[in-house]
Amino acid sequence: MGSILLVVAYACVATFVAAVVHRFVKISSMPMHLRWELYPVAHEKGRADYGGSYLEESNWWTKPRESSKLGELKVMIPEILLLAGVWEHNRSQWARSFPFHFGLYLLAGLIGLLLLGGIATAVGANVSSDGRTVWSAIHHLTYIVGFAGMALALIGALALLSRRMFDEDYAEYTKKGDYFNLAFFVVTLVVALAAHTLVDPTFSGIREYVTQLVTFDFAAANAGNGSLLSLAGLEIVLGCLLLAYIPLTHMSHFFTKWFMYHDIRWSDEPNFKGSKIEKKIQEALQYPVSWSAPHIRGDGKKNWVDVATSGVEE
């Protein structure tokens, strides 16, 4: 029975990776997006603080452009870790969304700690409370991070679900899938908290399972007490299914926001003759237009060049 839990994990991790790669490739190959060109642009070296641009320079097209990765990180890190944009524009939503997201970050850290502990155990290290070694620290850090992450994520998920259910402003544009997504998190986190409170408070059992995962030890899994009917087994199944499910939904914004910032919000690369941007624009201008608005009158045969060069019919 225990080997089934290993197969479930391998299948779900493969689904997660495949879905992320597929969406990344699909988004990367999409036509050029309409750029916002809103300032400040975070990577403008020496100008971002006051919303300046390289366009301030005379004959800017003859000079090398300077950009700052540090400037981008100064914006991205607070946005990712602290949800700075939500804090600035919607404090009441931030109070619900921040614990949920930060809890998920801690759970991602938990996975890292379990993998580290599992690999260490596989090579003979003693990852336990015995002694004062670095592995003892990993042992204690694992359950601290685990319980904190699950508790925060559950509090946030319940708060977000409650707001969507009982706040009319949110309920109006909440789809059934949004309720399902949050409920999926709630159920998974409740089961995980119950499993580690009642069965595996030190996370040693789940670390043993991860050791079997990284060593492909099906024999040990079958010989152990792992069962789909146990709380720990149910936690593993739900957690793996949730991992596989996330990139298949709009919750994939955990990585698609990269495109939002770098290809739309901060994209300020100039369009020089013969550049990649010019090529993308020329391709986009050939797309057929089917908009029926009077100022467009697209019939599915006209392209954007036709629309842009023809007069407006009264």
Short mmCIF file of C-alpha atoms in Angstrom, two decimals:
data_model
loop_
_atom_site.label_atom_id
_atom_site.label_comp_id
_atom_site.label_asym_id
_atom_site.label_seq_id
_atom_site.Cartn_x
_atom_site.Cartn_y
_atom_site.Cartn_z
CA MET A 1 0.00 0.00 0.00
CA GLY A 2 2.85 2.38 0.82
CA SER A 3 4.22 2.17 -2.72
CA ILE A 4 0.97 3.71 -4.00
CA LEU A 5 1.82 6.86 -2.06
CA LEU A 6 5.18 7.04 -3.84
CA VAL A 7 3.54 6.61 -7.25
CA VAL A 8 1.01 9.34 -6.43
CA ALA A 9 3.83 11.73 -5.52
CA TYR A 10 5.88 10.99 -8.65
CA ALA A 11 2.83 11.42 -10.89
CA CYS A 12 1.77 14.70 -9.24
CA VAL A 13 5.26 16.20 -9.30
CA ALA A 14 5.56 15.26 -12.99
CA THR A 15 2.18 16.90 -13.65
CA PHE A 16 3.26 20.04 -11.78
CA VAL A 17 6.51 20.35 -13.75
CA ALA A 18 4.86 19.59 -17.10
CA ALA A 19 2.07 22.12 -16.47
CA VAL A 20 4.49 24.87 -15.45
CA VAL A 21 6.75 24.24 -18.46
CA HIS A 22 3.75 24.11 -20.82
CA ARG A 23 2.30 27.39 -19.56
CA PHE A 24 5.71 29.07 -19.56
CA VAL A 25 6.36 28.06 -23.18
CA LYS A 26 2.82 28.99 -24.23
CA ILE A 27 3.01 32.46 -22.69
CA SER A 28 6.53 33.04 -24.01
CA SER A 29 5.38 32.27 -27.58
CA MET A 30 2.31 34.51 -27.49
CA PRO A 31 2.17 37.69 -29.60
CA MET A 32 3.72 40.83 -28.17
CA HIS A 33 1.48 42.35 -25.50
CA LEU A 34 0.46 45.99 -25.46
CA ARG A 35 3.00 47.57 -23.13
CA TRP A 36 1.83 49.79 -20.32
CA GLU A 37 4.85 52.09 -20.47
CA LEU A 38 3.99 53.46 -17.03
CA TYR A 39 6.72 55.01 -14.93
CA PRO A 40 8.57 54.52 -12.69
CA VAL A 41 10.19 51.47 -14.28
CA ALA A 42 12.06 49.59 -11.58
CA HIS A 43 15.14 48.75 -13.66
CA GLU A 44 15.84 52.35 -14.71
CA LYS A 45 19.27 52.88 -13.18
CA GLY A 46 19.46 56.17 -11.28
CA ARG A 47 16.03 57.33 -12.46
CA ALA A 48 13.49 54.93 -10.98
CA ASP A 49 13.10 56.93 -7.75
CA TYR A 50 11.56 59.91 -9.53
CA GLY A 51 9.98 58.05 -12.46
CA GLY A 52 12.59 59.02 -15.03
CA SER A 53 13.54 57.29 -18.25
CA TYR A 54 16.44 56.86 -20.64
CA LEU A 55 14.32 58.91 -23.05
CA GLU A 56 15.37 62.02 -21.09
CA GLU A 57 18.81 61.80 -22.70
CA SER A 58 19.40 63.71 -25.91
CA ASN A 59 20.19 61.31 -28.77
CA TRP A 60 19.30 58.46 -26.42
CA TRP A 61 19.28 55.97 -29.28
CA THR A 62 23.02 56.41 -29.73
CA LYS A 63 23.88 55.67 -26.10
CA PRO A 64 24.04 52.36 -24.23
CA ARG A 65 21.08 51.68 -21.94
CA GLU A 66 21.81 51.01 -18.28
CA SER A 67 19.47 48.83 -16.24
CA SER A 68 19.54 47.68 -12.63
CA LYS A 69 18.60 44.17 -11.52
CA LEU A 70 18.91 45.44 -7.95
CA GLY A 71 16.20 47.99 -8.70
CA GLU A 72 13.89 45.21 -9.88
CA LEU A 73 14.61 43.12 -6.78
CA LYS A 74 13.83 46.08 -4.52
CA VAL A 75 10.32 46.07 -5.95
CA MET A 76 9.79 42.35 -6.56
CA ILE A 77 10.89 41.05 -3.15
CA PRO A 78 8.43 43.18 -1.11
CA GLU A 79 5.72 42.42 -3.68
CA ILE A 80 6.30 38.67 -3.53
CA LEU A 81 6.99 38.21 0.18
CA LEU A 82 4.87 40.99 1.70
CA LEU A 83 2.23 41.62 -1.00
CA ALA A 84 3.20 45.28 -1.00
CA GLY A 85 0.74 46.20 -3.76
CA VAL A 86 -2.23 44.74 -1.85
CA TRP A 87 -1.06 46.49 1.33
CA GLU A 88 -0.97 49.81 -0.48
CA HIS A 89 -4.30 49.54 -2.28
CA ASN A 90 -6.51 47.20 -0.21
CA ARG A 91 -5.52 46.80 3.45
CA SER A 92 -8.55 44.72 4.42
CA GLN A 93 -7.81 42.22 1.66
CA TRP A 94 -4.12 42.18 2.64
CA ALA A 95 -5.06 41.06 6.18
CA ARG A 96 -6.63 37.97 4.62
CA SER A 97 -4.32 37.37 1.70
CA PHE A 98 -0.96 37.88 3.42
CA PRO A 99 -1.25 35.04 5.98
CA PHE A 100 -2.43 32.69 3.23
CA HIS A 101 0.46 33.47 0.89
CA PHE A 102 3.11 33.69 3.58
CA GLY A 103 1.88 30.38 4.96
CA LEU A 104 2.34 28.86 1.50
CA TYR A 105 5.88 30.24 1.35
CA LEU A 106 6.61 28.55 4.67
CA LEU A 107 5.16 25.31 3.34
CA ALA A 108 7.40 25.59 0.30
CA GLY A 109 10.27 25.96 2.77
CA LEU A 110 8.95 22.89 4.59
CA ILE A 111 9.21 20.87 1.39
CA GLY A 112 12.81 22.03 1.04
CA LEU A 113 13.60 21.06 4.64
CA LEU A 114 11.97 17.65 4.18
CA LEU A 115 13.94 17.04 1.00
CA LEU A 116 17.16 18.08 2.74
CA GLY A 117 16.38 15.88 5.72
CA GLY A 118 15.32 13.00 3.51
CA ILE A 119 18.51 13.10 1.45
CA ALA A 120 20.60 13.42 4.61
CA THR A 121 18.85 10.41 6.15
CA ALA A 122 19.42 8.43 2.95
CA VAL A 123 23.18 8.97 3.19
CA GLY A 124 23.30 8.03 6.86
CA ALA A 125 22.93 11.30 8.77
CA ASN A 126 20.95 11.30 12.01
CA VAL A 127 18.21 13.88 11.49
CA SER A 128 16.64 13.82 14.94
CA SER A 129 16.47 15.71 18.23
CA ASP A 130 19.59 13.89 19.48
CA GLY A 131 22.73 15.98 19.81
CA ARG A 132 23.52 19.55 18.81
CA THR A 133 24.41 19.02 15.18
CA VAL A 134 23.13 20.90 12.16
CA TRP A 135 20.83 17.93 11.49
CA SER A 136 19.26 18.34 14.91
CA ALA A 137 18.58 21.97 14.00
CA ILE A 138 17.00 20.85 10.72
CA HIS A 139 14.81 18.41 12.67
CA HIS A 140 13.46 21.14 14.97
CA LEU A 141 13.18 23.74 12.21
CA THR A 142 11.09 21.35 10.12
CA TYR A 143 8.19 21.03 12.52
CA ILE A 144 8.33 24.70 13.53
CA VAL A 145 8.10 25.84 9.92
CA GLY A 146 5.54 23.13 9.15
CA PHE A 147 3.06 24.01 11.89
CA ALA A 148 3.49 27.77 11.32
CA GLY A 149 2.97 27.42 7.57
CA MET A 150 -0.11 25.22 7.88
CA ALA A 151 -1.71 27.42 10.54
CA LEU A 152 -1.14 30.68 8.66
CA ALA A 153 -2.26 29.25 5.31
CA LEU A 154 -5.41 27.80 6.89
CA ILE A 155 -6.29 31.07 8.63
CA GLY A 156 -5.80 32.96 5.38
CA ALA A 157 -7.73 30.45 3.27
CA LEU A 158 -10.69 30.53 5.66
CA ALA A 159 -10.63 34.34 5.72
CA LEU A 160 -10.51 34.57 1.92
CA LEU A 161 -13.25 31.96 1.52
CA SER A 162 -15.42 33.76 4.07
CA ARG A 163 -15.03 37.08 2.29
CA ARG A 164 -15.97 35.59 -1.07
CA MET A 165 -19.00 33.91 0.47
CA PHE A 166 -20.39 36.75 2.58
CA ASP A 167 -19.08 39.99 1.04
CA GLU A 168 -21.48 41.00 -1.75
CA ASP A 169 -18.80 43.01 -3.56
CA TYR A 170 -16.64 39.89 -3.88
CA ALA A 171 -19.41 37.32 -4.30
CA GLU A 172 -20.67 39.04 -7.44
CA TYR A 173 -17.58 38.13 -9.44
CA THR A 174 -16.53 34.94 -7.66
CA LYS A 175 -16.84 31.79 -9.75
CA LYS A 176 -17.60 28.31 -8.43
CA GLY A 177 -14.02 27.38 -9.20
CA ASP A 178 -12.77 30.05 -6.79
CA TYR A 179 -14.79 28.50 -3.97
CA PHE A 180 -13.49 25.07 -4.89
CA ASN A 181 -9.86 26.21 -4.95
CA LEU A 182 -10.01 27.72 -1.47
CA ALA A 183 -12.03 24.79 -0.12
CA PHE A 184 -9.39 22.42 -1.52
CA PHE A 185 -6.73 24.29 0.46
CA VAL A 186 -8.87 24.31 3.62
CA VAL A 187 -9.54 20.57 3.53
CA THR A 188 -5.92 19.71 2.77
CA LEU A 189 -4.58 21.95 5.53
CA VAL A 190 -7.08 20.69 8.11
CA VAL A 191 -6.12 17.08 7.33
CA ALA A 192 -2.39 17.95 7.45
CA LEU A 193 -2.72 19.75 10.79
CA ALA A 194 -4.69 16.85 12.23
CA ALA A 195 -2.15 14.34 10.95
CA HIS A 196 0.82 16.15 12.48
CA THR A 197 -0.96 17.03 15.71
CA LEU A 198 -2.25 13.53 16.37
CA VAL A 199 0.15 11.21 14.52
CA ASP A 200 3.41 12.87 13.47
CA PRO A 201 4.11 15.98 15.59
CA THR A 202 7.88 15.97 14.88
CA PHE A 203 7.40 15.40 11.12
CA SER A 204 9.70 12.35 11.39
CA GLY A 205 7.14 10.14 9.65
CA ILE A 206 6.76 12.44 6.65
CA ARG A 207 10.57 12.77 6.48
CA GLU A 208 10.82 8.97 6.31
CA TYR A 209 8.36 9.03 3.43
CA VAL A 210 10.44 11.69 1.64
CA THR A 211 13.54 9.54 2.15
CA GLN A 212 11.74 6.71 0.38
CA LEU A 213 10.79 9.14 -2.37
CA VAL A 214 14.31 10.35 -3.08
CA THR A 215 15.75 6.82 -2.95
CA PHE A 216 12.89 5.18 -4.91
CA ASP A 217 12.67 2.66 -2.08
CA PHE A 218 9.40 0.86 -2.86
CA ALA A 219 10.36 -2.09 -0.66
CA ALA A 220 10.64 0.08 2.44
CA ALA A 221 7.39 1.84 1.56
CA ASN A 222 5.53 -1.46 1.32
CA ALA A 223 7.11 -2.72 4.54
CA GLY A 224 6.14 0.40 6.47
CA ASN A 225 2.86 1.49 7.95
CA GLY A 226 1.91 3.86 5.14
CA SER A 227 -1.75 3.57 4.23
CA LEU A 228 -4.12 5.58 2.09
CA LEU A 229 -6.65 5.18 4.87
CA SER A 230 -4.47 6.82 7.53
CA LEU A 231 -4.42 10.54 8.27
CA ALA A 232 -0.80 10.73 7.14
CA GLY A 233 -1.61 8.89 3.92
CA LEU A 234 -4.59 11.15 3.25
CA GLU A 235 -2.40 14.21 3.89
CA ILE A 236 0.13 12.99 1.33
CA VAL A 237 -2.51 12.25 -1.31
CA LEU A 238 -4.31 15.59 -0.85
CA GLY A 239 -1.05 17.54 -0.74
CA CYS A 240 0.25 15.90 -3.91
CA LEU A 241 -3.03 16.41 -5.78
CA LEU A 242 -3.10 20.07 -4.71
CA LEU A 243 0.47 20.53 -5.95
CA ALA A 244 -0.46 19.08 -9.35
CA TYR A 245 -3.68 21.12 -9.52
CA ILE A 246 -2.28 24.59 -8.81
CA PRO A 247 -0.48 25.25 -12.15
CA LEU A 248 -3.56 24.04 -14.06
CA THR A 249 -5.58 27.01 -12.76
CA HIS A 250 -5.30 30.78 -12.48
CA MET A 251 -3.37 30.13 -9.26
CA SER A 252 -0.38 29.70 -11.58
CA HIS A 253 0.14 33.44 -11.06
CA PHE A 254 2.93 32.38 -8.69
CA PHE A 255 5.17 32.37 -11.77
CA THR A 256 3.12 34.02 -14.54
CA LYS A 257 3.40 37.37 -12.74
CA TRP A 258 6.97 37.42 -14.05
CA PHE A 259 5.57 38.09 -17.53
CA MET A 260 3.16 40.68 -16.17
CA TYR A 261 5.98 42.72 -14.72
CA HIS A 262 8.76 42.21 -17.25
CA ASP A 263 6.85 41.99 -20.54
CA ILE A 264 4.02 44.42 -19.82
CA ARG A 265 4.51 46.70 -16.85
CA TRP A 266 8.25 47.32 -17.11
CA SER A 267 8.93 46.60 -20.76
CA ASP A 268 10.57 49.71 -22.24
CA GLU A 269 12.90 48.22 -24.83
CA PRO A 270 13.08 50.55 -27.86
CA ASN A 271 11.90 49.38 -31.27
CA PHE A 272 14.89 49.75 -33.57
CA LYS A 273 14.81 48.91 -37.26
CA GLY A 274 15.59 45.24 -37.75
CA SER A 275 15.03 44.40 -34.07
CA LYS A 276 13.08 41.47 -32.64
CA ILE A 277 10.38 43.89 -31.54
CA GLU A 278 9.93 45.18 -35.09
CA LYS A 279 9.57 41.60 -36.31
CA LYS A 280 6.94 40.82 -33.66
CA ILE A 281 5.00 43.99 -34.51
CA GLN A 282 5.07 43.17 -38.23
CA GLU A 283 3.71 39.71 -37.47
CA ALA A 284 0.97 41.11 -35.22
CA LEU A 285 -0.13 43.60 -37.90
CA GLN A 286 -0.97 40.68 -40.20
CA TYR A 287 -3.47 39.13 -37.79
CA PRO A 288 -7.07 39.17 -39.07
CA VAL A 289 -9.51 41.46 -37.27
CA SER A 290 -13.06 40.36 -36.48
CA TRP A 291 -14.18 43.24 -34.28
CA SER A 292 -17.63 44.43 -35.43
CA ALA A 293 -17.48 47.90 -33.86
CA PRO A 294 -18.35 50.71 -36.33
CA HIS A 295 -14.89 52.28 -36.10
CA ILE A 296 -13.24 48.94 -36.93
CA ARG A 297 -15.70 47.00 -39.10
CA GLY A 298 -13.57 43.89 -38.98
CA ASP A 299 -14.85 41.08 -41.18
CA GLY A 300 -12.26 38.44 -40.33
CA LYS A 301 -10.43 39.17 -43.58
CA LYS A 302 -8.98 42.61 -42.85
CA ASN A 303 -5.73 42.71 -40.92
CA TRP A 304 -4.54 45.47 -38.59
CA VAL A 305 -2.70 47.25 -41.40
CA ASP A 306 -5.97 47.47 -43.34
CA VAL A 307 -7.80 48.80 -40.30
CA ALA A 308 -5.12 51.38 -39.49
CA THR A 309 -4.88 52.71 -43.03
CA SER A 310 -8.57 52.83 -43.92
CA GLY A 311 -10.96 55.67 -43.12
CA VAL A 312 -13.74 55.53 -40.53
CA GLU A 313 -17.08 54.78 -42.13
CA GLU A 314 -20.02 56.84 -40.88
#
